[in-house]
C-alpha cells in the first residue's frame, strides 16, 4: 500500500496531459457546444442554417 496511490495506466508527464479532441480527429470545424441538434445534423451544418429535407 503506497501512501500516494496513483492511476497505474496514466504515466507521470512533465507537461499537461493531451487528450484527443474533435479538432485533432476531424479536419472540419465542429460546433462549440454540443446539443441534441448535432445528432440530427449529420452534415455538420451551422445551427443557424435551415434544416435540410431528407429525400
mmCIF file of C-alpha atoms in Angstrom:
data_model
loop_
_atom_site.group_PDB
_atom_site.id
_atom_site.type_symbol
_atom_site.label_atom_id
_atom_site.label_comp_id
_atom_site.label_asym_id
_atom_site.label_seq_id
_atom_site.Cartn_x
_atom_site.Cartn_y
_atom_site.Cartn_z
ATOM 1 C CA UNK A 1 0.000 0.000 0.000
ATOM 2 C CA UNK A 2 1.702 3.176 -1.160
ATOM 3 C CA UNK A 3 0.959 6.405 0.758
ATOM 4 C CA UNK A 4 0.190 8.159 -2.541
ATOM 5 C CA UNK A 5 -1.925 5.888 -4.757
ATOM 6 C CA UNK A 6 -1.740 6.774 -8.443
ATOM 7 C CA UNK A 7 -3.572 5.603 -11.516
ATOM 8 C CA UNK A 8 -1.468 2.748 -12.965
ATOM 9 C CA UNK A 9 -2.304 3.364 -16.636
ATOM 10 C CA UNK A 10 -1.570 7.101 -16.525
ATOM 11 C CA UNK A 11 2.174 7.845 -16.666
ATOM 12 C CA UNK A 12 3.532 10.964 -14.978
ATOM 13 C CA UNK A 13 4.363 13.569 -17.616
ATOM 14 C CA UNK A 14 6.234 16.885 -17.152
ATOM 15 C CA UNK A 15 3.577 18.759 -19.121
ATOM 16 C CA UNK A 16 -0.223 18.806 -19.143
ATOM 17 C CA UNK A 17 -1.940 15.680 -20.429
ATOM 18 C CA UNK A 18 -3.088 15.920 -24.032
ATOM 19 C CA UNK A 19 -6.414 14.284 -24.795
ATOM 20 C CA UNK A 20 -7.717 13.612 -28.321
ATOM 21 C CA UNK A 21 -10.161 16.368 -29.218
ATOM 22 C CA UNK A 22 -12.642 16.650 -32.099
ATOM 23 C CA UNK A 23 -10.326 19.278 -33.596
ATOM 24 C CA UNK A 24 -7.497 16.747 -33.789
ATOM 25 C CA UNK A 25 -9.721 13.942 -35.049
ATOM 26 C CA UNK A 26 -11.741 15.861 -37.649
ATOM 27 C CA UNK A 27 -10.365 18.456 -40.098
ATOM 28 C CA UNK A 28 -13.739 20.204 -40.303
ATOM 29 C CA UNK A 29 -14.739 22.705 -37.603
ATOM 30 C CA UNK A 30 -17.287 21.459 -35.089
ATOM 31 C CA UNK A 31 -19.900 23.348 -33.079
ATOM 32 C CA UNK A 32 -18.522 24.959 -29.912
ATOM 33 C CA UNK A 33 -21.177 23.412 -27.707
ATOM 34 C CA UNK A 34 -22.774 20.005 -28.114
ATOM 35 C CA UNK A 35 -26.542 19.998 -28.482
ATOM 36 C CA UNK A 36 -29.103 17.306 -29.344
ATOM 37 C CA UNK A 37 -29.387 19.067 -32.713
ATOM 38 C CA UNK A 38 -25.847 17.938 -33.530
ATOM 39 C CA UNK A 39 -27.001 14.317 -33.610
ATOM 40 C CA UNK A 40 -29.746 15.265 -36.052
ATOM 41 C CA UNK A 41 -27.268 17.207 -38.164
ATOM 42 C CA UNK A 42 -25.085 14.566 -39.888
ATOM 43 C CA UNK A 43 -23.782 17.080 -42.440
ATOM 44 C CA UNK A 44 -22.366 19.228 -39.612
ATOM 45 C CA UNK A 45 -24.011 22.449 -40.747
ATOM 46 C CA UNK A 46 -24.259 25.613 -38.649
ATOM 47 C CA UNK A 47 -27.253 25.618 -36.337
ATOM 48 C CA UNK A 48 -28.488 28.925 -37.759
ATOM 49 C CA UNK A 49 -28.936 27.374 -41.211
ATOM 50 C CA UNK A 50 -32.335 25.998 -42.294
ATOM 51 C CA UNK A 51 -32.756 22.234 -41.853
ATOM 52 C CA UNK A 52 -32.284 20.014 -44.903
ATOM 53 C CA UNK A 53 -35.291 17.980 -46.009
ATOM 54 C CA UNK A 54 -34.199 14.374 -46.381
ATOM 55 C CA UNK A 55 -35.390 12.705 -49.605
#
